[in-house]
PDB file of C-alpha atoms in Angstrom:
ATOM      1  CA  MET A   2     -20.464   8.610  68.812  1.00 51.00           C
ATOM      2  CA  GLU A   3     -20.908  11.392  71.306  1.00 50.00           C
ATOM      3  CA  PHE A   4     -24.655  11.027  71.350  1.00 46.00           C
ATOM      4  CA  ILE A   5     -24.251   7.392  72.534  1.00 50.00           C
ATOM      5  CA  GLN A   6     -22.336   8.799  75.517  1.00 45.00           C
ATOM      6  CA  ARG A   7     -25.415  10.772  76.420  1.00 43.00           C
ATOM      7  CA  ASN A   8     -27.809   7.867  75.862  1.00 45.00           C
ATOM      8  CA  ILE A   9     -26.034   4.793  77.214  1.00 43.00           C
ATOM      9  CA  GLY A  10     -28.392   5.118  80.224  1.00 42.00           C
ATOM     10  CA  LEU A  11     -31.384   4.876  77.951  1.00 42.00           C
ATOM     11  CA  PHE A  12     -30.347   1.455  76.686  1.00 45.00           C
ATOM     12  CA  GLY A  13     -30.039   0.292  80.289  1.00 42.00           C
ATOM     13  CA  ARG A  14     -33.622   1.183  81.024  1.00 41.00           C
ATOM     14  CA  THR A  15     -34.995  -1.519  78.722  1.00 41.00           C
ATOM     15  CA  ALA A  16     -35.710  -4.965  80.083  1.00 39.00           C
ATOM     16  CA  GLY A  17     -32.432  -6.861  80.393  1.00 47.00           C
ATOM     17  CA  GLY A  18     -30.562  -3.923  78.846  1.00 68.00           C
ATOM     18  CA  ILE A  19     -27.024  -2.689  79.553  1.00 75.00           C
ATOM     19  CA  SER A  20     -25.986  -2.866  83.197  1.00 77.00           C
ATOM     20  CA  ARG A  21     -24.275  -0.115  85.090  1.00 81.00           C
ATOM     21  CA  ALA A  22     -20.981  -1.951  84.961  1.00 83.00           C
ATOM     22  CA  GLN A  23     -21.295  -2.528  81.175  1.00 84.00           C
ATOM     23  CA  ALA A  24     -22.149   1.154  80.681  1.00 85.00           C
ATOM     24  CA  THR A  25     -18.906   2.072  82.467  1.00 89.00           C
ATOM     25  CA  VAL A  26     -16.922  -0.187  80.131  1.00 90.00           C
ATOM     26  CA  PHE A  27     -18.540   1.414  77.037  1.00 91.00           C
ATOM     27  CA  ARG A  28     -17.861   4.912  78.348  1.00 91.00           C
ATOM     28  CA  GLY A  29     -14.211   3.892  78.668  1.00 93.00           C
ATOM     29  CA  LEU A  30     -14.264   2.792  75.006  1.00 93.00           C
ATOM     30  CA  LEU A  31     -15.774   6.139  74.014  1.00 91.00           C
ATOM     31  CA  ASP A  32     -12.941   7.932  75.759  1.00 92.00           C
ATOM     32  CA  GLN A  33     -10.433   5.793  73.864  1.00 95.00           C
ATOM     33  CA  LEU A  34     -12.143   6.543  70.573  1.00 93.00           C
ATOM     34  CA  ALA A  35     -11.938  10.227  71.316  1.00 91.00           C
ATOM     35  CA  THR A  36      -8.199  10.023  71.750  1.00 94.00           C
ATOM     36  CA  GLY A  37      -7.691   7.936  68.604  1.00 95.00           C
ATOM     37  CA  GLU A  38      -6.894   4.606  70.216  1.00 97.00           C
ATOM     38  CA  TYR A  39      -8.681   2.773  67.439  1.00 96.00           C
ATOM     39  CA  GLU A  40      -6.713  -0.485  67.459  1.00 96.00           C
ATOM     40  CA  GLU A  41      -7.197  -0.874  71.209  1.00 97.00           C
ATOM     41  CA  VAL A  42     -10.959  -0.126  71.023  1.00 96.00           C
ATOM     42  CA  GLU A  43     -11.463  -2.617  68.209  1.00 96.00           C
ATOM     43  CA  ALA A  44      -9.642  -5.367  70.073  1.00 97.00           C
ATOM     44  CA  ARG A  45     -11.413  -4.736  73.394  1.00 96.00           C
ATOM     45  CA  ALA A  46     -14.849  -4.429  71.809  1.00 95.00           C
ATOM     46  CA  GLN A  47     -14.398  -7.613  69.772  1.00 95.00           C
ATOM     47  CA  ALA A  48     -13.457  -9.441  72.935  1.00 94.00           C
ATOM     48  CA  LEU A  49     -16.543  -8.142  74.686  1.00 91.00           C
ATOM     49  CA  ALA A  50     -18.824  -9.111  71.850  1.00 90.00           C
ATOM     50  CA  ALA A  51     -17.361 -12.635  71.807  1.00 88.00           C
ATOM     51  CA  ARG A  52     -17.964 -13.316  75.509  1.00 80.00           C
ATOM     52  CA  PRO A  53     -20.454 -16.086  76.336  1.00 70.00           C
ATOM     53  CA  ARG A  54     -24.000 -14.683  76.579  1.00 63.00           C
ATOM     54  CA  ARG A  55     -24.190 -15.660  80.269  1.00 59.00           C
ATOM     55  CA  VAL A  56     -21.670 -12.920  80.933  1.00 52.00           C
ATOM     56  CA  TRP A  57     -23.956 -10.381  79.238  1.00 49.00           C
ATOM     57  CA  ASP A  58     -27.117 -11.928  80.736  1.00 57.00           C
ATOM     58  CA  ARG A  59     -29.770 -12.448  78.094  1.00 64.00           C
ATOM     59  CA  SER A  60     -29.965  -9.092  76.440  1.00 76.00           C
ATOM     60  CA  PRO A  61     -28.547  -8.637  72.927  1.00 84.00           C
ATOM     61  CA  GLU A  62     -28.016  -4.923  73.477  1.00 86.00           C
ATOM     62  CA  PRO A  63     -24.483  -5.164  74.990  1.00 87.00           C
ATOM     63  CA  VAL A  64     -23.402  -7.366  72.092  1.00 89.00           C
ATOM     64  CA  TRP A  65     -24.821  -4.945  69.543  1.00 91.00           C
ATOM     65  CA  MET A  66     -23.053  -2.085  71.344  1.00 90.00           C
ATOM     66  CA  ALA A  67     -19.755  -3.932  71.407  1.00 93.00           C
ATOM     67  CA  ARG A  68     -19.971  -4.857  67.740  1.00 94.00           C
ATOM     68  CA  THR A  69     -20.807  -1.242  66.887  1.00 94.00           C
ATOM     69  CA  PHE A  70     -17.694  -0.035  68.754  1.00 95.00           C
ATOM     70  CA  ALA A  71     -15.454  -2.592  67.085  1.00 96.00           C
ATOM     71  CA  LEU A  72     -16.691  -1.718  63.596  1.00 96.00           C
ATOM     72  CA  THR A  73     -16.542   2.074  64.239  1.00 95.00           C
ATOM     73  CA  ALA A  74     -12.935   1.775  65.402  1.00 96.00           C
ATOM     74  CA  ALA A  75     -12.023  -0.259  62.284  1.00 96.00           C
ATOM     75  CA  VAL A  76     -13.689   2.265  59.962  1.00 96.00           C
ATOM     76  CA  LEU A  77     -12.038   5.239  61.641  1.00 95.00           C
ATOM     77  CA  TYR A  78      -8.619   3.634  61.453  1.00 95.00           C
ATOM     78  CA  GLY A  79      -9.154   2.576  57.844  1.00 94.00           C
ATOM     79  CA  ARG A  80      -9.027  -1.212  58.289  1.00 89.00           C
ATOM     80  CA  ARG A  81     -12.074  -1.677  56.068  1.00 87.00           C
ATOM     81  CA  GLU A  82     -11.341  -4.604  53.740  1.00 80.00           C
ATOM     82  CA  HIS A  83     -13.718  -7.038  55.524  1.00 85.00           C
ATOM     83  CA  VAL A  84     -15.886  -4.570  57.368  1.00 94.00           C
ATOM     84  CA  LEU A  85     -18.755  -4.022  54.936  1.00 94.00           C
ATOM     85  CA  PRO A  86     -20.400  -7.501  55.320  1.00 95.00           C
ATOM     86  CA  GLU A  87     -20.216  -7.140  59.115  1.00 95.00           C
ATOM     87  CA  LEU A  88     -21.815  -3.715  58.938  1.00 96.00           C
ATOM     88  CA  GLU A  89     -24.609  -5.038  56.749  1.00 95.00           C
ATOM     89  CA  ALA A  90     -25.234  -7.974  59.104  1.00 95.00           C
ATOM     90  CA  LEU A  91     -25.416  -5.668  62.118  1.00 95.00           C
ATOM     91  CA  THR A  92     -27.707  -3.287  60.178  1.00 95.00           C
ATOM     92  CA  ALA A  93     -30.103  -6.136  59.520  1.00 94.00           C
ATOM     93  CA  ALA A  94     -30.206  -7.044  63.206  1.00 92.00           C
ATOM     94  CA  LEU A  95     -30.713  -3.492  64.417  1.00 92.00           C
ATOM     95  CA  ARG A  96     -33.511  -2.800  61.883  1.00 89.00           C
ATOM     96  CA  GLN A  97     -35.701  -5.073  64.021  1.00 84.00           C
ATOM     97  CA  THR A  98     -35.306  -2.820  67.051  1.00 78.00           C
ATOM     98  CA  SER A  99     -37.270   0.233  68.156  1.00 70.00           C
ATOM     99  CA  GLY A 100     -36.843   3.224  70.432  1.00 65.00           C
ATOM    100  CA  SER A 101     -33.493   4.539  71.594  1.00 64.00           C
ATOM    101  CA  VAL A 102     -31.639   1.330  70.599  1.00 72.00           C
ATOM    102  CA  ARG A 103     -32.092   2.439  66.969  1.00 76.00           C
ATOM    103  CA  THR A 104     -29.501   5.175  67.572  1.00 83.00           C
ATOM    104  CA  LEU A 105     -26.965   2.360  67.182  1.00 88.00           C
ATOM    105  CA  LEU A 106     -28.418   1.704  63.740  1.00 92.00           C
ATOM    106  CA  LEU A 107     -27.610   5.260  62.727  1.00 92.00           C
ATOM    107  CA  VAL A 108     -23.983   4.838  63.768  1.00 92.00           C
ATOM    108  CA  VAL A 109     -23.675   1.623  61.808  1.00 95.00           C
ATOM    109  CA  ARG A 110     -25.279   3.159  58.707  1.00 96.00           C
ATOM    110  CA  VAL A 111     -22.978   6.180  58.772  1.00 95.00           C
ATOM    111  CA  ASN A 112     -20.034   3.780  59.060  1.00 95.00           C
ATOM    112  CA  ARG A 113     -21.384   1.948  56.012  1.00 96.00           C
ATOM    113  CA  ALA A 114     -21.571   5.239  54.102  1.00 97.00           C
ATOM    114  CA  VAL A 115     -17.917   5.972  54.967  1.00 96.00           C
ATOM    115  CA  VAL A 116     -16.849   2.541  53.679  1.00 96.00           C
ATOM    116  CA  LEU A 117     -18.789   3.083  50.460  1.00 97.00           C
ATOM    117  CA  LEU A 118     -17.066   6.453  50.001  1.00 97.00           C
ATOM    118  CA  GLY A 119     -13.685   4.780  50.310  1.00 95.00           C
ATOM    119  CA  GLN A 120     -14.710   2.342  47.622  1.00 95.00           C
ATOM    120  CA  GLU A 121     -15.739   5.284  45.402  1.00 96.00           C
ATOM    121  CA  ARG A 122     -19.348   4.045  45.332  1.00 97.00           C
ATOM    122  CA  TYR A 123     -20.540   7.598  45.644  1.00 98.00           C
ATOM    123  CA  ALA A 124     -24.186   7.175  44.575  1.00 98.00           C
ATOM    124  CA  ASN A 125     -24.597   4.340  47.114  1.00 98.00           C
ATOM    125  CA  ALA A 126     -23.007   6.434  49.813  1.00 98.00           C
ATOM    126  CA  GLU A 127     -25.295   9.338  48.980  1.00 98.00           C
ATOM    127  CA  SER A 128     -28.362   7.081  49.273  1.00 98.00           C
ATOM    128  CA  GLU A 129     -27.133   5.715  52.629  1.00 98.00           C
ATOM    129  CA  ALA A 130     -26.464   9.189  54.052  1.00 98.00           C
ATOM    130  CA  ALA A 131     -29.862  10.428  52.884  1.00 97.00           C
ATOM    131  CA  GLY A 132     -31.488   7.452  54.560  1.00 96.00           C
ATOM    132  CA  VAL A 133     -29.740   8.227  57.829  1.00 95.00           C
ATOM    133  CA  LEU A 134     -30.959  11.843  57.652  1.00 95.00           C
ATOM    134  CA  ARG A 135     -34.547  10.647  57.168  1.00 93.00           C
ATOM    135  CA  GLU A 136     -34.219   8.351  60.188  1.00 89.00           C
ATOM    136  CA  VAL A 137     -32.755  11.206  62.234  1.00 88.00           C
ATOM    137  CA  THR A 138     -35.947  13.128  61.644  1.00 84.00           C
ATOM    138  CA  ARG A 139     -38.007  10.260  63.045  1.00 77.00           C
ATOM    139  CA  LEU A 140     -35.834   9.791  66.120  1.00 73.00           C
ATOM    140  CA  ALA A 141     -35.400  13.469  67.027  1.00 64.00           C
ATOM    141  CA  HIS A 142     -38.287  13.294  69.521  1.00 55.00           C
ATOM    142  CA  LEU A 143     -36.586  10.455  71.444  1.00 54.00           C
ATOM    143  CA  THR A 144     -33.006  11.666  71.803  1.00 58.00           C
ATOM    144  CA  ARG A 145     -30.551  14.306  70.622  1.00 67.00           C
ATOM    145  CA  VAL A 146     -29.245  13.257  67.243  1.00 76.00           C
ATOM    146  CA  ALA A 147     -27.440  16.404  66.044  1.00 84.00           C
ATOM    147  CA  ASP A 148     -24.041  14.684  66.186  1.00 88.00           C
ATOM    148  CA  ILE A 149     -24.997  11.829  63.962  1.00 90.00           C
ATOM    149  CA  GLU A 150     -26.882  14.207  61.627  1.00 93.00           C
ATOM    150  CA  LEU A 151     -23.712  16.211  61.067  1.00 94.00           C
ATOM    151  CA  SER A 152     -21.733  13.030  60.404  1.00 94.00           C
ATOM    152  CA  ALA A 153     -24.326  11.981  57.794  1.00 96.00           C
ATOM    153  CA  LEU A 154     -24.246  15.443  56.234  1.00 97.00           C
ATOM    154  CA  ALA A 155     -20.443  15.213  55.938  1.00 97.00           C
ATOM    155  CA  CYS A 156     -20.827  11.849  54.180  1.00 97.00           C
ATOM    156  CA  LEU A 157     -23.453  13.401  51.870  1.00 98.00           C
ATOM    157  CA  ALA A 158     -21.172  16.304  51.006  1.00 98.00           C
ATOM    158  CA  GLU A 159     -18.284  13.934  50.194  1.00 98.00           C
ATOM    159  CA  ALA A 160     -20.543  11.741  48.089  1.00 98.00           C
ATOM    160  CA  LEU A 161     -21.692  14.802  46.123  1.00 98.00           C
ATOM    161  CA  CYS A 162     -18.048  15.829  45.571  1.00 98.00           C
ATOM    162  CA  GLY A 163     -17.279  12.358  44.348  1.00 98.00           C
ATOM    163  CA  GLN A 164     -19.999  12.737  41.692  1.00 98.00           C
ATOM    164  CA  GLY A 165     -18.757  16.135  40.610  1.00 98.00           C
ATOM    165  CA  ARG A 166     -21.753  17.946  42.141  1.00 98.00           C
ATOM    166  CA  PHE A 167     -19.552  20.494  43.829  1.00 98.00           C
ATOM    167  CA  GLU A 168     -22.100  23.310  44.141  1.00 98.00           C
ATOM    168  CA  GLU A 169     -24.462  21.020  46.064  1.00 98.00           C
ATOM    169  CA  ALA A 170     -21.579  19.854  48.258  1.00 98.00           C
ATOM    170  CA  GLU A 171     -20.644  23.462  48.954  1.00 98.00           C
ATOM    171  CA  ALA A 172     -24.181  24.225  50.075  1.00 98.00           C
ATOM    172  CA  VAL A 173     -24.252  21.276  52.437  1.00 98.00           C
ATOM    173  CA  ALA A 174     -20.838  22.013  53.947  1.00 98.00           C
ATOM    174  CA  ARG A 175     -21.239  25.774  54.188  1.00 98.00           C
ATOM    175  CA  GLY A 176     -24.783  25.577  55.558  1.00 97.00           C
ATOM    176  CA  ASN A 177     -23.888  23.222  58.392  1.00 97.00           C
ATOM    177  CA  LEU A 178     -20.390  24.323  59.310  1.00 97.00           C
ATOM    178  CA  PRO A 179     -21.576  27.095  61.710  1.00 95.00           C
ATOM    179  CA  ARG A 180     -23.274  24.559  64.008  1.00 94.00           C
ATOM    180  CA  ALA A 181     -20.496  21.959  63.880  1.00 95.00           C
ATOM    181  CA  THR A 182     -17.791  21.589  66.543  1.00 92.00           C
ATOM    182  CA  GLY A 183     -14.640  19.539  66.982  1.00 91.00           C
ATOM    183  CA  ASN A 184     -13.931  16.824  64.465  1.00 91.00           C
ATOM    184  CA  ARG A 185     -17.130  17.501  62.489  1.00 93.00           C
ATOM    185  CA  ALA A 186     -16.153  21.128  62.025  1.00 96.00           C
ATOM    186  CA  ALA A 187     -12.725  20.068  60.755  1.00 96.00           C
ATOM    187  CA  SER A 188     -14.287  17.558  58.355  1.00 97.00           C
ATOM    188  CA  LEU A 189     -16.879  20.025  56.962  1.00 98.00           C
ATOM    189  CA  ARG A 190     -14.213  22.716  56.560  1.00 98.00           C
ATOM    190  CA  SER A 191     -12.105  20.356  54.452  1.00 98.00           C
ATOM    191  CA  LEU A 192     -15.189  19.383  52.421  1.00 98.00           C
ATOM    192  CA  LEU A 193     -16.015  23.016  51.838  1.00 98.00           C
ATOM    193  CA  VAL A 194     -12.469  23.672  50.569  1.00 98.00           C
ATOM    194  CA  ARG A 195     -12.686  20.556  48.398  1.00 98.00           C
ATOM    195  CA  SER A 196     -15.989  21.691  46.894  1.00 98.00           C
ATOM    196  CA  LEU A 197     -14.458  25.082  45.995  1.00 98.00           C
ATOM    197  CA  ASN A 198     -11.449  23.399  44.442  1.00 98.00           C
ATOM    198  CA  GLY A 199     -13.811  21.308  42.357  1.00 98.00           C
ATOM    199  CA  GLN A 200     -15.361  24.508  41.017  1.00 98.00           C
ATOM    200  CA  GLY A 201     -11.936  25.980  40.182  1.00 98.00           C
ATOM    201  CA  ARG A 202     -12.380  28.669  42.903  1.00 98.00           C
ATOM    202  CA  TYR A 203      -8.849  28.097  44.225  1.00 98.00           C
ATOM    203  CA  GLU A 204      -8.344  31.535  45.840  1.00 98.00           C
ATOM    204  CA  GLU A 205     -11.605  31.166  47.769  1.00 98.00           C
ATOM    205  CA  ALA A 206     -10.634  27.628  48.724  1.00 98.00           C
ATOM    206  CA  LEU A 207      -7.300  28.773  50.101  1.00 98.00           C
ATOM    207  CA  ALA A 208      -8.910  31.608  52.015  1.00 98.00           C
ATOM    208  CA  GLU A 209     -11.491  29.236  53.470  1.00 98.00           C
ATOM    209  CA  SER A 210      -8.774  26.818  54.565  1.00 98.00           C
ATOM    210  CA  ARG A 211      -7.299  29.565  56.721  1.00 97.00           C
ATOM    211  CA  GLN A 212     -10.435  30.112  58.762  1.00 97.00           C
ATOM    212  CA  PRO A 213     -10.137  29.144  62.463  1.00 95.00           C
ATOM    213  CA  THR A 214     -11.096  25.445  62.694  1.00 94.00           C
ATOM    214  CA  PRO A 215     -10.634  22.826  65.436  1.00 94.00           C
ATOM    215  CA  PRO A 216      -7.937  20.313  64.759  1.00 93.00           C
ATOM    216  CA  ALA A 217      -8.932  17.112  63.038  1.00 93.00           C
ATOM    217  CA  SER A 218      -9.033  13.803  64.864  1.00 94.00           C
ATOM    218  CA  ARG A 219      -6.600  10.994  64.019  1.00 96.00           C
ATOM    219  CA  ALA A 220      -9.228   9.696  61.602  1.00 95.00           C
ATOM    220  CA  GLY A 221      -9.019  13.002  59.722  1.00 96.00           C
ATOM    221  CA  SER A 222      -5.280  12.814  59.209  1.00 97.00           C
ATOM    222  CA  GLY A 223      -4.189  14.302  55.891  1.00 98.00           C
ATOM    223  CA  GLN A 224      -7.593  15.752  54.860  1.00 97.00           C
ATOM    224  CA  SER A 225      -6.810  19.422  55.399  1.00 98.00           C
ATOM    225  CA  ALA A 226      -3.294  19.177  53.896  1.00 98.00           C
ATOM    226  CA  MET A 227      -4.689  17.452  50.802  1.00 98.00           C
ATOM    227  CA  VAL A 228      -7.312  20.052  49.964  1.00 98.00           C
ATOM    228  CA  VAL A 229      -4.851  22.900  50.629  1.00 98.00           C
ATOM    229  CA  ALA A 230      -2.316  21.193  48.338  1.00 98.00           C
ATOM    230  CA  ALA A 231      -5.009  20.922  45.628  1.00 98.00           C
ATOM    231  CA  ALA A 232      -5.830  24.642  45.959  1.00 98.00           C
ATOM    232  CA  LEU A 233      -2.175  25.680  45.752  1.00 98.00           C
ATOM    233  CA  HIS A 234      -1.693  23.387  42.770  1.00 97.00           C
ATOM    234  CA  GLY A 235      -4.675  24.979  41.093  1.00 97.00           C
ATOM    235  CA  LEU A 236      -3.075  28.381  41.589  1.00 97.00           C
ATOM    236  CA  GLY A 237       0.184  27.221  40.035  1.00 96.00           C
ATOM    237  CA  ARG A 238       2.086  27.437  43.340  1.00 97.00           C
ATOM    238  CA  ARG A 239       3.873  24.138  42.708  1.00 97.00           C
ATOM    239  CA  ASP A 240       6.526  24.150  45.464  1.00 97.00           C
ATOM    240  CA  GLU A 241       4.014  25.031  48.153  1.00 98.00           C
ATOM    241  CA  ALA A 242       1.587  22.471  46.813  1.00 98.00           C
ATOM    242  CA  GLU A 243       4.237  19.779  46.819  1.00 98.00           C
ATOM    243  CA  MET A 244       5.189  20.619  50.441  1.00 98.00           C
ATOM    244  CA  MET A 245       1.516  20.270  51.552  1.00 98.00           C
ATOM    245  CA  ALA A 246       1.008  17.080  49.600  1.00 98.00           C
ATOM    246  CA  ARG A 247       4.102  15.569  51.203  1.00 98.00           C
ATOM    247  CA  GLN A 248       2.703  16.594  54.613  1.00 98.00           C
ATOM    248  CA  ALA A 249      -0.578  14.886  53.745  1.00 98.00           C
ATOM    249  CA  VAL A 250       1.231  11.680  52.770  1.00 98.00           C
ATOM    250  CA  ASP A 251       3.282  11.754  55.950  1.00 98.00           C
ATOM    251  CA  GLU A 252       0.183  12.268  58.144  1.00 98.00           C
ATOM    252  CA  CYS A 253      -1.743   9.503  56.423  1.00 98.00           C
ATOM    253  CA  GLU A 254       1.100   6.990  56.617  1.00 98.00           C
ATOM    254  CA  GLN A 255       1.816   7.796  60.225  1.00 97.00           C
ATOM    255  CA  PHE A 256      -1.683   7.685  61.644  1.00 97.00           C
ATOM    256  CA  LEU A 257      -3.889   5.573  59.333  1.00 97.00           C
ATOM    257  CA  HIS A 258      -4.039   1.910  58.505  1.00 96.00           C
ATOM    258  CA  PRO A 259      -1.866   1.005  55.487  1.00 96.00           C
ATOM    259  CA  THR A 260      -5.003   0.070  53.475  1.00 95.00           C
ATOM    260  CA  HIS A 261      -6.840   3.354  54.148  1.00 96.00           C
ATOM    261  CA  PRO A 262      -7.911   4.782  50.749  1.00 96.00           C
ATOM    262  CA  ARG A 263      -6.696   8.292  51.696  1.00 97.00           C
ATOM    263  CA  ILE A 264      -3.101   7.115  51.669  1.00 98.00           C
ATOM    264  CA  ARG A 265      -3.382   6.215  47.958  1.00 97.00           C
ATOM    265  CA  GLU A 266      -5.211   9.432  47.208  1.00 97.00           C
ATOM    266  CA  ALA A 267      -2.526  11.497  48.924  1.00 98.00           C
ATOM    267  CA  ARG A 268       0.209   9.722  47.053  1.00 98.00           C
ATOM    268  CA  ASP A 269      -1.605  10.175  43.757  1.00 97.00           C
ATOM    269  CA  LEU A 270      -1.974  13.861  44.467  1.00 97.00           C
ATOM    270  CA  LEU A 271       1.735  14.193  45.258  1.00 98.00           C
ATOM    271  CA  ALA A 272       2.648  12.334  42.093  1.00 97.00           C
ATOM    272  CA  GLN A 273       0.436  14.603  39.991  1.00 96.00           C
ATOM    273  CA  ILE A 274       1.948  17.747  41.486  1.00 97.00           C
ATOM    274  CA  THR A 275       5.583  16.597  41.124  1.00 95.00           C
ATOM    275  CA  ALA A 276       4.912  15.508  37.546  1.00 93.00           C
ATOM    276  CA  GLY A 277       3.767  19.005  36.753  1.00 82.00           C
ATOM    277  CA  ASP A 278       0.380  17.858  35.600  1.00 78.00           C
ATOM    278  CA  PRO A 279      -2.494  20.369  35.581  1.00 79.00           C
ATOM    279  CA  PRO A 280      -5.190  20.093  38.269  1.00 79.00           C
ATOM    280  CA  PRO A 281      -7.643  17.265  37.480  1.00 68.00           C
ATOM    281  CA  GLU A 282     -11.042  17.967  36.062  1.00 59.00           C
ATOM    282  CA  ALA A 283     -14.111  17.316  38.177  1.00 46.00           C
ATOM    283  CA  PRO A 284     -15.028  15.121  39.926  1.00 42.00           C
ATOM    284  CA  ASP A 285     -11.545  14.316  41.260  1.00 43.00           C
ATOM    285  CA  ALA A 286     -10.201  17.768  42.171  1.00 41.00           C
ATOM    286  CA  GLY A 287      -9.052  17.979  45.749  1.00 44.00           C
ATOM    287  CA  ALA A 288     -10.040  14.408  46.654  1.00 44.00           C
ATOM    288  CA  GLY A 289      -9.816  13.110  50.183  1.00 48.00           C
ATOM    289  CA  SER A 290     -12.021  10.219  51.291  1.00 50.00           C
ATOM    290  CA  SER A 291     -13.309   9.684  54.789  1.00 62.00           C
TER     291      SER A 291
END
């Protein structure tokens, strides 16, 4: 949500928009998101959204912003069991907006794509990510949208992996990795390794995993270890693969919500490795949902 940090002021320029004091609150929530304080952000944002409208004046924009923060934090943490209906309701409300406020719609739609990925609804997630990318093109003249574009591209690459379209996923991840930074670079690197695993190119995958990459955020816990474990497993290096898979499980269980789909995927990968099973056929090789 870095591009919201740059554009909070734009929302405040509309009639009855976000006040200076409210913008300060939201910047604080952004800082907490950046440091992985997802539970705290969700609770604070839900409280803000639930305040009587007289506190927020008459504008719906602060309420939309607060709801977006709350849902984003829940998705990042992995508490997603009841999130999809809320995302769809907020999407419907934001579709009626125009101008810079529609940047919130992009955040909500990317979150929806992430939830769909966790539910293994890969074709739906692909469609949602593609829709965001089309909207990015239309909004590029209003504000910088590179951050959300890269997030949508990461969702697209994962959706392609989930459908066994690993060559396409490789092209998306490899083509956009050079311009990514921070968490998005970490995510795209893991997706590139996963796409190579899916093609049985385990040596290349392992070499790619060793390239200098920024550390993942809390939301990315376990992703890198999972794809490295899958590559080692594909090369028959069982002991090393087991060690990395256990690391992935530990990271996921420590930092993610107990219902996060990646926890189950990490445990399944570990069970497969310890059972001595061969690497899975596409489309499941090297799995690791958002």
